[in-house]
PDB file of C-alpha atoms and ligand atoms in Angstrom:
ATOM      1  CA  UNK A 103       0.173  -0.031   0.120  1.00 51.00           C
ATOM      2  CA  UNK A 104       1.387   3.340  -0.747  1.00 53.00           C
ATOM      3  CA  UNK A 105       2.547   5.507   2.069  1.00 53.00           C
ATOM      4  CA  UNK A 106       0.372   8.330   2.807  1.00 55.00           C
ATOM      5  CA  UNK A 107       2.378  11.656   2.327  1.00 53.00           C
ATOM      6  CA  UNK A 108       2.920  13.187   5.855  1.00 53.00           C
ATOM      7  CA  UNK A 109       0.878  16.211   6.121  1.00 54.00           C
ATOM      8  CA  UNK A 110       3.205  19.251   6.616  1.00 55.00           C
ATOM      9  CA  UNK A 111       2.233  22.285   8.635  1.00 56.00           C
ATOM     10  CA  UNK A 112       2.310  25.529   6.497  1.00 70.00           C
ATOM     11  CA  UNK A 113       0.404  27.910   8.874  1.00 91.00           C
ATOM     12  CA  UNK A 114       0.695  31.135  10.559  1.00 93.00           C
ATOM     13  CA  UNK A 115       1.410  30.864  14.461  1.00 93.00           C
ATOM     14  CA  UNK A 116       0.596  33.640  17.047  1.00 96.00           C
ATOM     15  CA  UNK A 117       2.988  33.033  20.072  1.00 96.00           C
ATOM     16  CA  UNK A 118       4.658  35.138  22.727  1.00 97.00           C
ATOM     17  CA  UNK A 119       8.383  34.541  23.600  1.00 97.00           C
ATOM     18  CA  UNK A 120      11.726  35.726  25.189  1.00 98.00           C
ATOM     19  CA  UNK A 121      14.692  36.047  22.772  1.00 98.00           C
ATOM     20  CA  UNK A 122      17.590  34.445  24.427  1.00 97.00           C
ATOM     21  CA  UNK A 123      20.076  34.206  21.496  1.00 96.00           C
ATOM     22  CA  UNK A 124      20.427  35.778  18.216  1.00 96.00           C
ATOM     23  CA  UNK A 125      22.926  34.880  15.525  1.00 96.00           C
ATOM     24  CA  UNK A 126      23.548  36.901  12.237  1.00 95.00           C
ATOM     25  CA  UNK A 127      22.471  35.109   9.438  1.00 94.00           C
ATOM     26  CA  UNK A 128      23.499  36.105   5.747  1.00 92.00           C
ATOM     27  CA  UNK A 129      23.648  39.746   5.302  1.00 91.00           C
ATOM     28  CA  UNK A 130      20.583  41.258   7.008  1.00 94.00           C
ATOM     29  CA  UNK A 131      18.751  38.379   8.950  1.00 96.00           C
ATOM     30  CA  UNK A 132      19.106  36.912  12.386  1.00 97.00           C
ATOM     31  CA  UNK A 133      18.459  33.411  13.504  1.00 97.00           C
ATOM     32  CA  UNK A 134      16.779  33.917  16.930  1.00 98.00           C
ATOM     33  CA  UNK A 135      16.432  31.329  19.613  1.00 97.00           C
ATOM     34  CA  UNK A 136      12.865  32.114  21.472  1.00 97.00           C
ATOM     35  CA  UNK A 137      11.946  30.515  24.525  1.00 96.00           C
ATOM     36  CA  UNK A 138       7.860  30.296  24.772  1.00 96.00           C
ATOM     37  CA  UNK A 139       5.441  28.930  27.331  1.00 95.00           C
ATOM     38  CA  UNK A 140       3.542  26.777  24.812  1.00 94.00           C
ATOM     39  CA  UNK A 141       6.307  25.494  22.645  1.00 93.00           C
ATOM     40  CA  UNK A 142       9.350  25.385  24.525  1.00 93.00           C
ATOM     41  CA  UNK A 143      12.358  26.511  22.650  1.00 94.00           C
ATOM     42  CA  UNK A 144      12.140  27.470  19.033  1.00 95.00           C
ATOM     43  CA  UNK A 145      14.604  28.559  16.264  1.00 96.00           C
ATOM     44  CA  UNK A 146      13.284  31.273  14.188  1.00 97.00           C
ATOM     45  CA  UNK A 147      14.532  33.259  11.334  1.00 97.00           C
ATOM     46  CA  UNK A 148      13.882  37.078  11.195  1.00 97.00           C
ATOM     47  CA  UNK A 149      14.454  38.363   7.557  1.00 96.00           C
ATOM     48  CA  UNK A 150      15.711  41.750   6.976  1.00 95.00           C
ATOM     49  CA  UNK A 151      16.054  42.805  10.781  1.00 94.00           C
ATOM     50  CA  UNK A 152      19.550  44.236  10.387  1.00 93.00           C
ATOM     51  CA  UNK A 153      18.521  46.825   7.628  1.00 91.00           C
ATOM     52  CA  UNK A 154      18.193  50.417   8.690  1.00 86.00           C
ATOM     53  CA  UNK A 155      14.559  51.056   9.704  1.00 91.00           C
ATOM     54  CA  UNK A 156      13.372  47.409   9.784  1.00 93.00           C
ATOM     55  CA  UNK A 157       9.919  47.422  11.505  1.00 94.00           C
ATOM     56  CA  UNK A 158      10.889  44.290  13.338  1.00 95.00           C
ATOM     57  CA  UNK A 159      14.214  45.348  14.743  1.00 94.00           C
ATOM     58  CA  UNK A 160      12.821  46.573  18.034  1.00 95.00           C
ATOM     59  CA  UNK A 161      10.833  43.411  18.816  1.00 96.00           C
ATOM     60  CA  UNK A 162      13.704  40.998  17.300  1.00 97.00           C
ATOM     61  CA  UNK A 163      16.454  42.120  19.559  1.00 96.00           C
ATOM     62  CA  UNK A 164      18.263  39.873  22.283  1.00 96.00           C
ATOM     63  CA  UNK A 165      16.256  39.744  25.544  1.00 97.00           C
ATOM     64  CA  UNK A 166      13.111  41.137  24.066  1.00 97.00           C
ATOM     65  CA  UNK A 167       9.799  39.543  25.274  1.00 98.00           C
ATOM     66  CA  UNK A 168       7.570  40.016  21.808  1.00 98.00           C
ATOM     67  CA  UNK A 169       4.187  39.034  20.465  1.00 98.00           C
ATOM     68  CA  UNK A 170       5.206  37.062  17.295  1.00 98.00           C
ATOM     69  CA  UNK A 171       3.356  36.112  14.141  1.00 97.00           C
ATOM     70  CA  UNK A 172       5.469  33.389  12.691  1.00 97.00           C
ATOM     71  CA  UNK A 173       5.101  31.384   9.379  1.00 96.00           C
ATOM     72  CA  UNK A 174       5.618  27.766   9.897  1.00 93.00           C
ATOM     73  CA  UNK A 175       6.524  25.962   6.491  1.00 91.00           C
ATOM     74  CA  UNK A 176       7.927  22.490   6.494  1.00 88.00           C
ATOM     75  CA  UNK A 177       9.003  22.963  10.055  1.00 87.00           C
ATOM     76  CA  UNK A 178      10.930  26.160   9.517  1.00 94.00           C
ATOM     77  CA  UNK A 179       9.759  29.080  11.380  1.00 96.00           C
ATOM     78  CA  UNK A 180      10.151  32.819   9.910  1.00 97.00           C
ATOM     79  CA  UNK A 181       8.948  36.064  11.712  1.00 97.00           C
ATOM     80  CA  UNK A 182       6.235  37.603   9.752  1.00 96.00           C
ATOM     81  CA  UNK A 183       5.133  40.145  12.274  1.00 96.00           C
ATOM     82  CA  UNK A 184       6.453  41.108  15.775  1.00 97.00           C
ATOM     83  CA  UNK A 185       5.511  43.789  18.459  1.00 97.00           C
ATOM     84  CA  UNK A 186       7.562  44.103  21.562  1.00 97.00           C
ATOM     85  CA  UNK A 187       5.697  43.360  24.887  1.00 98.00           C
ATOM     86  CA  UNK A 188       8.635  44.149  27.208  1.00 97.00           C
ATOM     87  CA  UNK A 189      12.131  45.337  26.207  1.00 97.00           C
ATOM     88  CA  UNK A 190      13.588  45.410  29.793  1.00 97.00           C
ATOM     89  CA  UNK A 191      15.322  48.641  28.965  1.00 96.00           C
ATOM     90  CA  UNK A 192      16.880  49.003  32.499  1.00 95.00           C
ATOM     91  CA  UNK A 193      19.113  46.142  31.678  1.00 93.00           C
ATOM     92  CA  UNK A 194      20.602  47.682  28.584  1.00 92.00           C
ATOM     93  CA  UNK A 195      22.403  50.462  30.133  1.00 92.00           C
ATOM     94  CA  UNK A 196      24.151  48.494  32.913  1.00 94.00           C
ATOM     95  CA  UNK A 197      26.823  46.166  32.136  1.00 94.00           C
ATOM     96  CA  UNK A 198      26.597  44.036  35.121  1.00 95.00           C
ATOM     97  CA  UNK A 199      22.833  43.702  34.963  1.00 96.00           C
ATOM     98  CA  UNK A 200      23.220  42.897  31.282  1.00 96.00           C
ATOM     99  CA  UNK A 201      25.875  40.206  32.009  1.00 96.00           C
ATOM    100  CA  UNK A 202      23.477  38.616  34.677  1.00 97.00           C
ATOM    101  CA  UNK A 203      20.716  38.652  32.385  1.00 97.00           C
ATOM    102  CA  UNK A 204      22.830  36.836  29.763  1.00 96.00           C
ATOM    103  CA  UNK A 205      23.408  34.041  31.981  1.00 97.00           C
ATOM    104  CA  UNK A 206      19.771  33.772  33.241  1.00 97.00           C
ATOM    105  CA  UNK A 207      18.591  33.616  29.691  1.00 97.00           C
ATOM    106  CA  UNK A 208      21.457  31.140  28.903  1.00 96.00           C
ATOM    107  CA  UNK A 209      20.430  28.663  31.744  1.00 96.00           C
ATOM    108  CA  UNK A 210      16.695  29.200  30.661  1.00 96.00           C
ATOM    109  CA  UNK A 211      17.616  28.069  27.101  1.00 94.00           C
ATOM    110  CA  UNK A 212      19.556  25.089  28.486  1.00 93.00           C
ATOM    111  CA  UNK A 213      16.659  23.865  30.491  1.00 92.00           C
ATOM    112  CA  UNK A 214      13.825  24.458  27.989  1.00 91.00           C
ATOM    113  CA  UNK A 215      13.179  21.430  25.665  1.00 85.00           C
ATOM    114  CA  UNK A 216      12.268  22.250  21.792  1.00 78.00           C
ATOM    115  CA  UNK A 217       8.518  21.927  21.296  1.00 72.00           C
ATOM    116  CA  UNK A 218       7.641  21.141  24.992  1.00 80.00           C
ATOM    117  CA  UNK A 219       5.260  23.139  27.123  1.00 85.00           C
ATOM    118  CA  UNK A 220       6.993  25.168  30.003  1.00 87.00           C
ATOM    119  CA  UNK A 221       5.030  28.208  31.339  1.00 93.00           C
ATOM    120  CA  UNK A 222       6.788  28.181  34.688  1.00 94.00           C
ATOM    121  CA  UNK A 223      10.160  28.430  33.323  1.00 95.00           C
ATOM    122  CA  UNK A 224       9.275  31.455  30.794  1.00 96.00           C
ATOM    123  CA  UNK A 225       7.540  33.239  33.786  1.00 97.00           C
ATOM    124  CA  UNK A 226      10.523  32.634  36.154  1.00 97.00           C
ATOM    125  CA  UNK A 227      12.759  33.944  33.693  1.00 97.00           C
ATOM    126  CA  UNK A 228      10.746  37.017  32.500  1.00 98.00           C
ATOM    127  CA  UNK A 229      10.151  37.868  36.436  1.00 97.00           C
ATOM    128  CA  UNK A 230      13.990  37.520  37.027  1.00 98.00           C
ATOM    129  CA  UNK A 231      14.968  39.892  34.100  1.00 98.00           C
ATOM    130  CA  UNK A 232      12.138  42.124  35.109  1.00 97.00           C
ATOM    131  CA  UNK A 233      13.599  42.421  38.753  1.00 97.00           C
ATOM    132  CA  UNK A 234      16.993  43.276  37.234  1.00 96.00           C
ATOM    133  CA  UNK A 235      15.692  45.796  34.785  1.00 96.00           C
ATOM    134  CA  UNK A 236      13.093  47.888  36.949  1.00 94.00           C
ATOM    135  CA  UNK A 237      13.602  46.820  40.771  1.00 92.00           C
ATOM    136  CA  UNK A 238      16.201  47.586  43.222  1.00 89.00           C
ATOM    137  CA  UNK A 239      16.737  43.981  44.829  1.00 92.00           C
ATOM    138  CA  UNK A 240      20.505  42.979  45.014  1.00 95.00           C
ATOM    139  CA  UNK A 241      21.640  41.321  41.983  1.00 96.00           C
ATOM    140  CA  UNK A 242      22.826  38.289  43.704  1.00 96.00           C
ATOM    141  CA  UNK A 243      19.416  37.563  45.464  1.00 97.00           C
ATOM    142  CA  UNK A 244      17.819  37.740  42.069  1.00 97.00           C
ATOM    143  CA  UNK A 245      20.487  35.222  40.994  1.00 98.00           C
ATOM    144  CA  UNK A 246      20.079  32.835  43.981  1.00 98.00           C
ATOM    145  CA  UNK A 247      16.298  32.742  43.693  1.00 98.00           C
ATOM    146  CA  UNK A 248      16.463  32.144  39.823  1.00 98.00           C
ATOM    147  CA  UNK A 249      19.087  29.342  40.220  1.00 98.00           C
ATOM    148  CA  UNK A 250      17.146  27.370  43.006  1.00 98.00           C
ATOM    149  CA  UNK A 251      13.679  27.631  41.200  1.00 98.00           C
ATOM    150  CA  UNK A 252      15.269  26.710  37.823  1.00 97.00           C
ATOM    151  CA  UNK A 253      16.646  23.721  39.343  1.00 96.00           C
ATOM    152  CA  UNK A 254      13.225  22.868  40.533  1.00 96.00           C
ATOM    153  CA  UNK A 255      11.647  23.495  37.256  1.00 94.00           C
ATOM    154  CA  UNK A 256      14.120  21.471  35.579  1.00 93.00           C
ATOM    155  CA  UNK A 257      13.010  18.555  37.702  1.00 93.00           C
ATOM    156  CA  UNK A 258      15.750  18.627  40.425  1.00 95.00           C
ATOM    157  CA  UNK A 259      14.268  19.964  43.398  1.00 96.00           C
ATOM    158  CA  UNK A 260      16.549  19.046  46.362  1.00 95.00           C
ATOM    159  CA  UNK A 261      15.330  16.965  49.336  1.00 94.00           C
ATOM    160  CA  UNK A 262      15.849  19.181  52.569  1.00 93.00           C
ATOM    161  CA  UNK A 263      13.815  17.673  55.364  1.00 91.00           C
ATOM    162  CA  UNK A 264      15.778  14.365  55.836  1.00 92.00           C
ATOM    163  CA  UNK A 265      19.189  13.150  55.261  1.00 92.00           C
ATOM    164  CA  UNK A 266      19.411  11.521  51.752  1.00 90.00           C
ATOM    165  CA  UNK A 267      21.234   8.547  53.263  1.00 89.00           C
ATOM    166  CA  UNK A 268      19.679   7.654  56.374  1.00 91.00           C
ATOM    167  CA  UNK A 269      16.353   9.535  56.351  1.00 92.00           C
ATOM    168  CA  UNK A 270      16.716  11.165  59.622  1.00 91.00           C
ATOM    169  CA  UNK A 271      16.628  15.009  60.258  1.00 87.00           C
ATOM    170  CA  UNK A 272      20.209  15.787  59.902  1.00 78.00           C
ATOM    171  CA  UNK A 273      22.047  16.918  63.006  1.00 75.00           C
ATOM    172  CA  UNK A 274      23.691  19.927  61.312  1.00 79.00           C
ATOM    173  CA  UNK A 275      22.685  21.392  57.919  1.00 83.00           C
ATOM    174  CA  UNK A 276      24.779  20.330  55.223  1.00 91.00           C
ATOM    175  CA  UNK A 277      23.943  19.996  51.769  1.00 93.00           C
ATOM    176  CA  UNK A 278      25.233  17.946  48.937  1.00 92.00           C
ATOM    177  CA  UNK A 279      24.946  19.490  45.403  1.00 92.00           C
ATOM    178  CA  UNK A 280      25.846  16.222  43.759  1.00 89.00           C
ATOM    179  CA  UNK A 281      23.569  14.044  46.076  1.00 89.00           C
ATOM    180  CA  UNK A 282      20.640  16.512  45.564  1.00 92.00           C
ATOM    181  CA  UNK A 283      19.797  17.531  49.147  1.00 93.00           C
ATOM    182  CA  UNK A 284      20.870  17.517  52.969  1.00 93.00           C
ATOM    183  CA  UNK A 285      23.039  14.948  54.165  1.00 89.00           C
ATOM    184  CA  UNK A 286      24.575  14.154  57.598  1.00 87.00           C
ATOM    185  CA  UNK A 287      28.456  14.444  57.672  1.00 84.00           C
ATOM    186  CA  UNK A 288      28.683  10.841  58.920  1.00 85.00           C
ATOM    187  CA  UNK A 289      26.627   9.406  56.435  1.00 86.00           C
ATOM    188  CA  UNK A 290      29.088  10.086  53.738  1.00 81.00           C
ATOM    189  CA  UNK A 291      31.075   6.776  52.859  1.00 78.00           C
ATOM    190  CA  UNK A 292      34.851   6.587  53.303  1.00 72.00           C
ATOM    191  CA  UNK A 293      35.340   7.287  49.696  1.00 74.00           C
ATOM    192  CA  UNK A 294      33.251  10.456  49.437  1.00 75.00           C
ATOM    193  CA  UNK A 295      35.192  13.628  50.474  1.00 71.00           C
ATOM    194  CA  UNK A 296      33.552  15.609  53.238  1.00 69.00           C
ATOM    195  CA  UNK A 297      34.506  18.631  50.759  1.00 70.00           C
ATOM    196  CA  UNK A 298      31.265  17.441  48.919  1.00 80.00           C
ATOM    197  CA  UNK A 299      29.330  18.837  51.703  1.00 87.00           C
ATOM    198  CA  UNK A 300      28.501  22.425  52.027  1.00 91.00           C
ATOM    199  CA  UNK A 301      27.670  23.645  55.646  1.00 89.00           C
ATOM    200  CA  UNK A 302      24.596  25.864  55.610  1.00 89.00           C
ATOM    201  CA  UNK A 303      24.792  28.706  57.916  1.00 89.00           C
ATOM    202  CA  UNK A 304      21.738  29.903  59.868  1.00 88.00           C
ATOM    203  CA  UNK A 305      19.011  31.113  57.432  1.00 93.00           C
ATOM    204  CA  UNK A 306      20.100  29.375  54.417  1.00 95.00           C
ATOM    205  CA  UNK A 307      17.900  26.430  54.207  1.00 94.00           C
ATOM    206  CA  UNK A 308      14.784  28.642  55.204  1.00 95.00           C
ATOM    207  CA  UNK A 309      15.583  30.953  52.400  1.00 97.00           C
ATOM    208  CA  UNK A 310      16.142  28.156  49.958  1.00 97.00           C
ATOM    209  CA  UNK A 311      12.832  26.453  51.028  1.00 96.00           C
ATOM    210  CA  UNK A 312      11.330  29.888  50.262  1.00 98.00           C
ATOM    211  CA  UNK A 313      12.591  30.100  46.703  1.00 98.00           C
ATOM    212  CA  UNK A 314      11.346  26.564  46.149  1.00 97.00           C
ATOM    213  CA  UNK A 315       7.737  27.133  47.202  1.00 97.00           C
ATOM    214  CA  UNK A 316       6.714  31.146  46.936  1.00 97.00           C
ATOM    215  CA  UNK A 317       4.604  32.104  44.171  1.00 97.00           C
ATOM    216  CA  UNK A 318       6.528  33.347  41.298  1.00 96.00           C
ATOM    217  CA  UNK A 319       5.345  36.859  41.695  1.00 94.00           C
ATOM    218  CA  UNK A 320       6.907  37.028  45.229  1.00 95.00           C
ATOM    219  CA  UNK A 321       9.951  35.135  44.738  1.00 96.00           C
ATOM    220  CA  UNK A 322      12.126  37.814  46.010  1.00 96.00           C
ATOM    221  CA  UNK A 323      11.685  38.374  49.829  1.00 95.00           C
ATOM    222  CA  UNK A 324      13.277  41.403  51.510  1.00 94.00           C
ATOM    223  CA  UNK A 325      16.680  40.137  52.825  1.00 94.00           C
ATOM    224  CA  UNK A 326      18.934  42.851  54.166  1.00 88.00           C
ATOM    225  CA  UNK A 327      21.780  40.857  55.409  1.00 93.00           C
ATOM    226  CA  UNK A 328      24.307  40.666  52.374  1.00 93.00           C
ATOM    227  CA  UNK A 329      26.149  37.895  54.211  1.00 95.00           C
ATOM    228  CA  UNK A 330      23.173  35.662  53.951  1.00 96.00           C
ATOM    229  CA  UNK A 331      22.711  36.390  50.246  1.00 96.00           C
ATOM    230  CA  UNK A 332      26.381  35.345  49.727  1.00 95.00           C
ATOM    231  CA  UNK A 333      25.985  32.305  51.675  1.00 95.00           C
ATOM    232  CA  UNK A 334      22.585  31.299  49.878  1.00 97.00           C
ATOM    233  CA  UNK A 335      24.173  31.973  46.233  1.00 96.00           C
ATOM    234  CA  UNK A 336      27.237  29.917  46.992  1.00 95.00           C
ATOM    235  CA  UNK A 337      24.845  26.954  47.671  1.00 95.00           C
ATOM    236  CA  UNK A 338      22.507  27.660  44.647  1.00 96.00           C
ATOM    237  CA  UNK A 339      25.162  28.097  42.290  1.00 96.00           C
ATOM    238  CA  UNK A 340      26.941  24.830  43.152  1.00 94.00           C
ATOM    239  CA  UNK A 341      23.459  22.910  43.362  1.00 95.00           C
ATOM    240  CA  UNK A 342      22.314  23.921  40.001  1.00 95.00           C
ATOM    241  CA  UNK A 343      25.532  23.279  38.189  1.00 94.00           C
ATOM    242  CA  UNK A 344      26.000  19.951  39.802  1.00 92.00           C
ATOM    243  CA  UNK A 345      22.518  18.982  38.992  1.00 92.00           C
ATOM    244  CA  UNK A 346      22.515  20.158  35.301  1.00 90.00           C
ATOM    245  CA  UNK A 347      26.198  18.986  34.891  1.00 87.00           C
ATOM    246  CA  UNK A 348      27.155  22.149  33.273  1.00 84.00           C
ATOM    247  CA  UNK A 349      29.398  25.379  33.996  1.00 84.00           C
ATOM    248  CA  UNK A 350      29.029  28.876  32.578  1.00 89.00           C
ATOM    249  CA  UNK A 351      31.165  31.236  30.729  1.00 93.00           C
ATOM    250  CA  UNK A 352      28.588  33.670  31.282  1.00 94.00           C
ATOM    251  CA  UNK A 353      28.559  33.459  34.966  1.00 94.00           C
ATOM    252  CA  UNK A 354      32.438  33.993  34.921  1.00 93.00           C
ATOM    253  CA  UNK A 355      32.106  37.042  32.970  1.00 94.00           C
ATOM    254  CA  UNK A 356      29.321  38.531  35.216  1.00 95.00           C
ATOM    255  CA  UNK A 357      31.410  37.758  38.214  1.00 92.00           C
ATOM    256  CA  UNK A 358      34.369  39.525  36.561  1.00 92.00           C
ATOM    257  CA  UNK A 359      32.337  42.725  36.488  1.00 92.00           C
ATOM    258  CA  UNK A 360      31.412  42.563  40.141  1.00 82.00           C
ATOM    259  CA  UNK A 361      33.483  44.874  42.400  1.00 68.00           C
ATOM    260  CA  UNK A 362      33.627  43.736  46.163  1.00 60.00           C
ATOM    261  CA  UNK A 363      30.708  45.287  48.157  1.00 49.00           C
ATOM    262  CA  UNK A 364      28.472  45.943  45.136  1.00 53.00           C
ATOM    263  CA  UNK A 365      25.265  44.746  45.652  1.00 48.00           C
TER     264      UNK A 365
HETATM  265 ZN1   ZN B 697      22.434  10.789  57.556  1.00 81.02          ZN
END
């Protein structure tokens, strides 16, 4: 029996998304990576956006959250029309904020799957960029909250209430980024180095619990204690990288821009 030809999609698609990456393509085009709620990560071609006075230029810039009308033909997506919904202008004039936004967008892109729904990841990323752009929260608090919640969204929520090995409440709070939660010092095997455990000073685990469970709109609690923010981000960064098994050049760049004592 002759095989039926697969029906190919050839339609207009209306979708909102955050541009997390842009690559110049041919003379005047860009290839954009767009993170969306409904269809995860998409690669989209924007024709002519490098031309002077292109009507798409504003909505097709890096870190713009835009309303797109895409033309889909044989699995390829091209921008037909686009309007910016949020440009995060406050990011664009501050090198540190821009560097942190680049890191956040990169992690969001790493976690998002192509063609899979992930509304929480998009909202988390947009809220974090909005906080950097428009609000006065310490940058490291925004980073810690994003890192911990991103780990959860990616399916790596840490176990915090009982030791991962013996199941008892740990006698002192240590967290193992590699094991994925709290662990007693004595429960490590002889081969496991105690370096793999991070001691959590007072306040660190409650703040991590807050990041994991708070509504996304209120993900950033008022934290006046800079030392606590430093302690928390020390854990969230190691936890996220250990669970995702990755590293980030963009994070190193952001760090290189931070002066001591800057918030
Ligand atoms: Zn134990």
